[in-house]
Every structure is written in structure tokens, then in C-alpha cells.
XYZ file of C-alpha atoms in Angstrom:
418
model
C 39.773 14.750 0.860
C 38.511 12.765 -2.115
C 35.131 14.472 -1.729
C 36.874 17.841 -1.587
C 38.758 17.098 -4.807
C 35.651 15.792 -6.531
C 33.794 18.910 -5.456
C 36.588 21.088 -6.828
C 36.539 19.302 -10.189
C 32.754 19.468 -10.546
C 32.577 23.111 -9.564
C 35.395 24.034 -11.934
C 33.656 22.331 -14.826
C 30.305 23.872 -14.033
C 31.771 27.199 -12.925
C 29.318 27.002 -10.107
C 31.075 29.598 -8.063
C 30.238 32.229 -10.635
C 26.811 31.268 -11.930
C 23.542 29.720 -10.740
C 20.683 27.319 -11.340
C 16.945 27.498 -11.798
C 13.688 25.868 -12.846
C 11.879 26.386 -16.130
C 8.243 26.230 -17.014
C 9.231 23.673 -19.648
C 10.887 21.077 -17.406
C 11.249 17.397 -18.097
C 11.822 15.690 -14.729
C 13.192 12.193 -14.216
C 13.928 11.058 -10.675
C 14.932 14.558 -9.627
C 17.093 15.323 -12.657
C 15.929 18.331 -14.666
C 16.604 18.502 -18.401
C 16.085 21.927 -19.940
C 14.185 22.595 -23.118
C 16.277 24.529 -25.605
C 13.269 26.474 -26.858
C 12.711 29.632 -24.773
C 9.355 31.404 -24.755
C 8.829 33.863 -27.588
C 10.190 37.208 -26.470
C 9.369 39.009 -29.641
C 12.736 38.374 -30.653
C 16.041 39.000 -32.218
C 14.569 38.010 -35.604
C 12.062 40.860 -35.550
C 13.188 43.722 -37.760
C 11.050 46.266 -35.920
C 12.847 48.516 -33.490
C 11.966 47.967 -29.833
C 11.757 51.053 -27.607
C 10.551 50.870 -24.009
C 8.272 53.442 -22.485
C 9.587 55.974 -20.000
C 7.580 54.278 -17.225
C 9.202 50.901 -17.934
C 12.669 52.452 -18.058
C 12.035 54.322 -14.838
C 10.845 51.166 -13.056
C 13.795 49.122 -14.357
C 16.226 51.793 -13.224
C 14.625 51.884 -9.784
C 14.439 48.100 -9.252
C 17.844 47.156 -10.594
C 19.331 50.394 -9.280
C 18.251 49.390 -5.772
C 19.913 45.999 -6.274
C 23.173 47.558 -7.465
C 23.096 50.139 -4.657
C 22.534 47.511 -1.960
C 25.263 45.228 -3.314
C 27.753 48.101 -3.407
C 26.820 49.107 0.124
C 27.267 45.497 1.267
C 30.768 45.089 -0.150
C 32.047 48.625 0.452
C 33.172 50.234 3.662
C 32.109 53.678 2.474
C 28.532 54.963 2.599
C 27.106 56.161 -0.712
C 26.307 59.821 -1.149
C 22.983 60.946 -2.603
C 24.790 61.930 -5.810
C 26.345 58.458 -6.085
C 22.956 56.833 -5.568
C 21.480 58.907 -8.368
C 24.429 57.965 -10.594
C 23.631 54.308 -9.935
C 19.981 54.699 -10.940
C 20.872 56.637 -14.094
C 23.634 54.217 -15.081
C 21.418 51.200 -14.445
C 18.507 52.667 -16.388
C 20.594 53.380 -19.470
C 22.695 50.222 -19.440
C 20.029 47.620 -18.745
C 17.241 49.000 -20.896
C 19.597 49.532 -23.834
C 20.776 45.935 -23.573
C 17.315 44.448 -23.875
C 16.033 46.966 -26.393
C 18.990 46.016 -28.599
C 18.029 42.342 -28.206
C 14.514 43.309 -29.314
C 12.910 41.738 -26.248
C 9.257 42.730 -26.027
C 8.546 45.409 -23.442
C 5.943 43.206 -21.754
C 8.442 40.386 -21.291
C 11.161 42.733 -20.056
C 8.722 44.325 -17.630
C 7.842 40.862 -16.273
C 11.543 40.260 -15.598
C 11.810 43.618 -13.823
C 8.827 42.761 -11.600
C 10.370 39.405 -10.680
C 13.638 41.137 -9.789
C 11.672 43.416 -7.482
C 10.006 40.391 -5.868
C 13.260 38.517 -5.137
C 15.485 41.534 -4.548
C 16.696 40.404 -1.102
C 17.844 37.040 -2.419
C 19.608 38.602 -5.413
C 21.447 41.085 -3.203
C 22.528 38.386 -0.775
C 23.779 36.122 -3.559
C 25.560 38.882 -5.468
C 27.296 39.994 -2.274
C 28.502 36.465 -1.531
C 29.694 35.925 -5.107
C 31.562 39.239 -5.165
C 33.214 38.317 -1.869
C 34.337 34.954 -3.259
C 32.281 32.877 -0.830
C 31.777 29.216 -1.769
C 28.650 28.622 -3.827
C 27.024 26.262 -1.341
C 26.335 29.255 0.924
C 24.305 31.091 -1.717
C 23.058 28.202 -3.850
C 19.601 27.912 -2.270
C 18.841 31.627 -2.583
C 20.084 31.752 -6.131
C 18.116 28.663 -7.114
C 14.922 30.185 -5.721
C 15.455 33.531 -7.457
C 16.371 31.931 -10.758
C 13.311 29.709 -10.561
C 11.055 32.719 -10.134
C 12.470 34.281 -13.292
C 12.304 31.142 -15.427
C 8.719 30.416 -14.457
C 7.704 33.735 -16.017
C 10.199 34.538 -18.800
C 11.998 31.228 -19.441
C 15.594 30.069 -19.099
C 16.973 31.928 -22.118
C 15.970 35.425 -21.042
C 16.735 34.677 -17.389
C 20.309 33.748 -18.274
C 20.646 36.979 -20.269
C 19.261 39.025 -17.367
C 21.871 37.406 -15.134
C 24.621 38.093 -17.680
C 23.638 41.735 -18.085
C 23.196 42.293 -14.353
C 26.666 40.865 -13.721
C 28.189 43.167 -16.332
C 26.131 46.062 -14.979
C 27.731 45.655 -11.553
C 31.210 45.233 -13.029
C 30.868 48.144 -15.468
C 29.612 50.410 -12.713
C 32.527 49.368 -10.522
C 35.018 50.302 -13.212
C 33.435 53.168 -15.170
C 31.973 55.034 -12.193
C 34.070 53.930 -9.235
C 37.355 53.339 -11.072
C 37.977 49.893 -9.568
C 40.641 48.287 -11.775
C 39.855 44.676 -10.845
C 36.321 45.259 -12.125
C 37.794 46.098 -15.526
C 39.680 42.780 -15.629
C 36.565 40.910 -14.520
C 34.424 42.690 -17.134
C 36.837 41.684 -19.888
C 36.926 38.094 -18.647
C 33.141 37.735 -18.449
C 32.207 39.655 -21.613
C 35.084 38.762 -23.961
C 36.906 35.695 -22.687
C 33.812 33.782 -21.510
C 31.133 35.592 -23.514
C 27.361 35.752 -23.299
C 26.697 32.455 -25.095
C 29.041 30.492 -22.826
C 27.765 32.302 -19.749
C 24.223 31.224 -20.592
C 25.376 27.657 -21.295
C 27.011 27.513 -17.875
C 23.775 28.706 -16.309
C 21.937 25.868 -18.070
C 24.602 23.398 -16.913
C 24.165 24.357 -13.314
C 20.423 24.332 -13.804
C 20.688 20.620 -14.529
C 23.493 19.650 -12.135
C 23.484 22.210 -9.332
C 21.832 19.862 -6.848
C 24.492 17.204 -7.464
C 27.341 19.715 -7.084
C 25.737 21.100 -3.925
C 25.418 17.630 -2.421
C 29.077 16.880 -3.163
C 30.359 20.191 -1.812
C 28.461 19.838 1.450
C 29.662 16.286 2.033
C 26.119 14.972 1.887
C 27.084 11.406 1.031
C 27.214 9.937 -2.454
C 25.933 12.642 -4.784
C 24.322 10.091 -7.121
C 22.743 7.858 -4.508
C 19.014 7.462 -5.091
C 19.173 8.114 -8.831
C 18.364 5.456 -11.407
C 21.071 4.361 -13.848
C 19.170 5.686 -16.850
C 18.662 9.005 -15.079
C 22.420 9.357 -14.651
C 22.978 8.433 -18.301
C 20.564 11.214 -19.331
C 22.379 13.606 -17.029
C 25.685 12.906 -18.745
C 24.107 13.290 -22.177
C 23.013 16.795 -21.169
C 26.422 17.475 -19.639
C 28.126 16.339 -22.850
C 26.167 18.786 -24.981
C 26.801 21.737 -22.676
C 30.524 21.032 -22.268
C 31.028 20.933 -26.013
C 29.677 24.479 -26.302
C 32.069 25.676 -23.589
C 35.119 24.680 -25.614
C 34.969 28.183 -27.102
C 35.872 29.836 -23.771
C 39.363 31.307 -24.172
C 42.441 30.353 -22.168
C 42.214 33.688 -20.362
C 38.575 33.009 -19.559
C 39.417 29.669 -17.997
C 42.266 31.220 -16.049
C 39.803 33.700 -14.569
C 37.239 30.991 -13.741
C 39.799 28.583 -12.248
C 41.370 31.335 -10.165
C 37.992 32.439 -8.842
C 36.999 28.899 -7.898
C 40.353 28.190 -6.238
C 40.022 31.289 -4.072
C 36.504 30.280 -3.043
C 37.636 27.062 -1.315
C 36.513 27.288 2.310
C 39.640 27.721 4.469
C 37.817 27.118 7.750
C 36.167 23.883 6.679
C 39.006 22.513 4.508
C 42.275 24.286 5.408
C 44.496 21.845 3.481
C 42.358 22.104 0.347
C 42.336 25.912 0.640
C 46.130 26.013 0.962
C 46.501 23.708 -2.041
C 44.170 25.949 -4.066
C 46.180 29.008 -2.993
C 49.459 27.480 -4.190
C 47.717 26.377 -7.386
C 47.097 30.055 -8.189
C 50.306 31.550 -6.787
C 52.581 29.034 -8.516
C 51.127 29.806 -11.930
C 49.833 26.256 -12.387
C 46.414 27.758 -12.977
C 47.779 29.073 -16.286
C 49.070 25.622 -17.198
C 45.689 23.996 -16.643
C 43.774 26.868 -18.280
C 45.491 26.360 -21.630
C 44.247 22.752 -21.729
C 40.694 23.361 -20.480
C 38.959 23.676 -23.854
C 40.656 20.531 -25.129
C 39.832 18.684 -21.915
C 36.195 19.751 -22.158
C 36.045 18.472 -25.726
C 37.412 15.119 -24.523
C 35.016 15.103 -21.575
C 32.124 15.940 -23.902
C 32.442 12.927 -26.162
C 33.478 10.703 -23.242
C 30.420 11.605 -21.168
C 28.235 11.069 -24.213
C 29.393 7.431 -24.073
C 28.547 6.886 -20.390
C 26.407 3.735 -20.174
C 24.329 2.156 -17.426
C 27.324 0.171 -16.130
C 29.328 3.341 -15.559
C 26.248 5.035 -14.117
C 25.782 2.220 -11.609
C 29.406 2.623 -10.537
C 28.701 6.265 -9.661
C 25.444 5.419 -7.894
C 27.335 2.851 -5.790
C 30.095 5.354 -5.043
C 32.764 3.398 -6.908
C 34.677 6.220 -8.552
C 37.570 3.939 -9.492
C 35.370 1.775 -11.719
C 33.730 4.854 -13.194
C 37.168 6.349 -13.955
C 38.326 3.143 -15.633
C 35.162 2.792 -17.722
C 35.164 6.416 -18.864
C 38.896 6.368 -19.606
C 38.232 3.500 -21.999
C 36.021 5.836 -24.046
C 38.759 8.430 -24.584
C 40.315 8.406 -28.041
C 43.896 7.194 -27.841
C 45.002 10.212 -29.865
C 43.739 12.515 -27.090
C 45.575 10.826 -24.232
C 48.623 13.076 -24.518
C 46.498 16.158 -23.808
C 45.112 14.551 -20.653
C 48.611 13.509 -19.642
C 50.040 17.007 -20.178
C 47.248 18.646 -18.178
C 47.749 16.325 -15.188
C 51.518 16.642 -15.450
C 51.265 20.407 -15.059
C 49.396 20.555 -11.724
C 50.380 20.023 -8.088
C 54.059 19.753 -9.039
C 55.476 22.800 -7.254
C 57.812 22.098 -4.322
C 55.568 24.239 -2.108
C 53.047 21.391 -2.032
C 55.603 19.117 -0.358
C 56.353 21.797 2.212
C 52.632 22.132 2.798
C 52.214 18.377 3.372
C 55.063 18.570 5.871
C 53.317 21.435 7.701
C 50.213 19.252 8.017
C 52.242 16.286 9.297
C 51.680 14.265 6.119
C 55.236 14.059 4.774
C 55.887 10.534 6.050
C 52.544 9.239 4.762
C 53.217 10.869 1.406
C 56.656 9.288 1.048
C 55.313 5.881 2.056
C 52.457 6.104 -0.414
C 54.573 7.216 -3.378
C 57.155 4.529 -2.681
C 54.486 1.832 -2.966
C 52.220 3.270 -5.668
C 54.446 2.193 -8.557
C 54.628 3.831 -11.965
C 52.579 3.545 -15.138
C 51.818 5.553 -18.236
C 48.441 6.856 -19.311
C 48.530 4.277 -22.104
C 48.846 1.536 -19.475
C 45.666 2.886 -17.871
C 43.951 2.987 -21.235
C 44.883 -0.597 -22.100
C 44.039 -2.121 -18.702
C 42.206 -5.428 -19.012
C 40.435 -5.490 -15.640
C 39.150 -3.166 -12.917
C 41.985 -4.190 -10.592
C 44.587 -3.539 -13.280
C 42.983 -0.214 -14.175
C 43.029 0.883 -10.525
C 46.682 -0.145 -10.148
C 47.687 1.632 -13.347
C 45.680 4.749 -12.498
C 47.562 5.059 -9.199
C 50.853 4.438 -10.977
C 50.118 7.019 -13.658
C 49.188 9.697 -11.113
C 52.283 8.789 -9.085
C 54.421 9.346 -12.180
C 52.843 12.534 -13.488
C 51.505 14.267 -10.357
C 52.371 12.337 -7.180
C 50.802 14.911 -4.834
C 47.504 14.580 -6.707
C 47.779 10.777 -6.523
C 48.435 10.921 -2.785
C 45.505 13.230 -2.132
C 43.168 11.003 -4.128
C 44.360 7.656 -2.773
C 46.955 7.802 0.031
C 45.559 10.638 2.140
C 41.985 9.397 1.840
C 42.973 5.899 2.910
C 44.513 6.798 6.252
C 43.890 4.254 8.953
């Protein structure tokens, strides 16, 4: 269960259920960790005052390639066969929407055409991934395909343009679903992605997953310690990159985080982890998702400066699989003035009475009561001021037991069953 919770946390932060990873032609590699260069290849650019207009041949090819992708995705997720008129509407809509987007960005026609040709090359993988994402299937089932496709794009046009292609293609599908097909949930999703998350944050999330997708995938598949085999300095560099990306994401709105958290919660695999899936379901139905969403930007700000302070000692704790030591060491880097925000966020989740009923259904009520009776109580300030690893572990359990006992049980009691 601890691995399930860790997976949930990582995927929420990275929004991995919505976005993807890739490889760039400007990669710095250290022991398997990829750090992206912030400088994309010159696309002719947004700084160019000259108007960019694509030729009819380029527009026709883009409409055909991306139109085929949209058509196949719609056919995959819909029970109704498309008519010839609807297919033509897709090609026309795709042609106008996509070409206008990149003309307005003043991306050179040659660069845009290269992206179109790559999309044609990896069409099957894109369709498969888009279908899985639309259906809310956990990212580990489409991660490999998405990583391959994204790599193909970045090798030719760079990370920056690839992320924008992904952003525009996502909005293309959603806009078609609403404007042409009249699907109301597509309207809500379009607003969330375009206005509440936004292009800049979308692209930052793509870069995040570019750097950390392999770690998240390893955690979500239960493939042992996700950091095993890495060097301490490699992990430190990873958290430096993570810190920078998380700081940018503090501009995502509360509504944006509510959308992301809800999507991720619904993607928990019910067959593989039925208890975790039921917990995620209650998390959404109870409205606790709204409670956590309003703290997400503040929590990411705290996480950003905290992760920037991760040292080799904390990194070694992760490599050795000692999450308790890592938690204690990172908690010590949080500003005391920010502790109340962390406390309020934890206090607002897994508190609904339905969780207790759920534990009873799974035969865990007695274990839960025994654990909470012996876990003690502590405040977040007790955790912060702990003088040793043993004291920090004791206080961390006591704090969780006080603020969110179900969360404390799932992290410590349930995982420690004999």
C-alpha cells in the first residue's frame, strides 16, 4: 500500500496521467537521469515580425495526418461509426485549427512540416495513447508508447515545439468533441486544460515527466525501489530539476488542480489495487479533492524550495528505500511559517466517515483501531523540531494520527501487517 500511495503522490505532482515524456537531441545524461536543455531549436520564432503562412500542400498534409489521428481516436472511444460527412468535418476542422495555431506562433513551415511527418510516422502509437488517456487508463499502460512517440518528435523539432504540438493536439480533440459533437464534458476539459492549467504549465509538466517518467513508471508498476541504482549526486540533480519545474506550476489555478487530481484519482487501477481505487473514488465523491486542490499551488511552492535543498544524505535515504529518513530530512527544510499550510492540507483528506466503512468492508477495522490507539499524537511542529530519526518517525506517525488517521494507517499500520 505504501508503494501505491507513493505512486499516487508522484503521479499527482507530475500529472503523469494526463501528459507524457520524451527524449531531446540536447540531452545531458547522468546515470540514466535526463536533464532537459531549456533552449529549443530555432523555429523561426515568436520574435519574428514577419507573418508566417503555410502552403496549401502543407495544410492539406497536416489536415490529413492529424485528421486521421483524430478520426481513429474518435472511432476508438465511440460506439457509433463515423459517416463520410463527419470524417470530412474532422479533416477540415483539424486543418484549420492546427495550422492556424502554429502559423500564429510563427513556427517556420519547414519545422512544422517535420512535426507533421513525425506524427504520420508514429500515428499508431499516438492513437493508442490518446485512446487510453481519454478512457482514463493508468499511465503505466501507455507510458512506453508515449515515450517512444515523444522521443521521435523531440529528436527532430526539440522539446519546446513537441510540447506545443501535444498541447494543441489535446485541445484539437477536446474542441472537436465539444464544437462538432456537442459533448459537454469536452467543454469542461477544454476550459481546464486551456485556461486553468494553460499552455505554459502544460509544457512544464511535459518537461517534468520527461525527466522523471521512468521513476514514476517504476514506482507505479511495483518494480522495487524507484531510486535503486542511481548515484546520490544524480538524485540531487533530479530534485534540482524537479524544484524548478514545480515552482512554475504554482500558477495552475485551484480549478485546474481539481481537474488534474480528479482525473488521476479515477485512473487508479481497480483490478490491481481495489482498496486504493475505492479510496480514490471516495476522495472525489466526498469533495475532499476540492479541499486539496485549493492548497496545491502553495504545497508545490513549499515542495519546490524544499526539494532544492535535498542533499546527498537525503538522496542516499531514497536510494536505500528509507522513506522515513527522507521525510524527516526534507521536513527539516520546510520554513516554519509554511507548516500550517501543510497541516491544513493533510487535515482535509481521508477524513470522511466513508473511509472507515471501507476499511471495515476490507476487514481492516480491527487493525485500524489497534494502530490508531498505539500511534500516539503529535503536532506538525513536533515533527519539525524532532532531534533524531527515531523521534521524527514517532512524531510523524503521531501527527498523521492526529490530523488524518486513515492516511497514517495506510502509510504505516496497513503496510506493516504481519
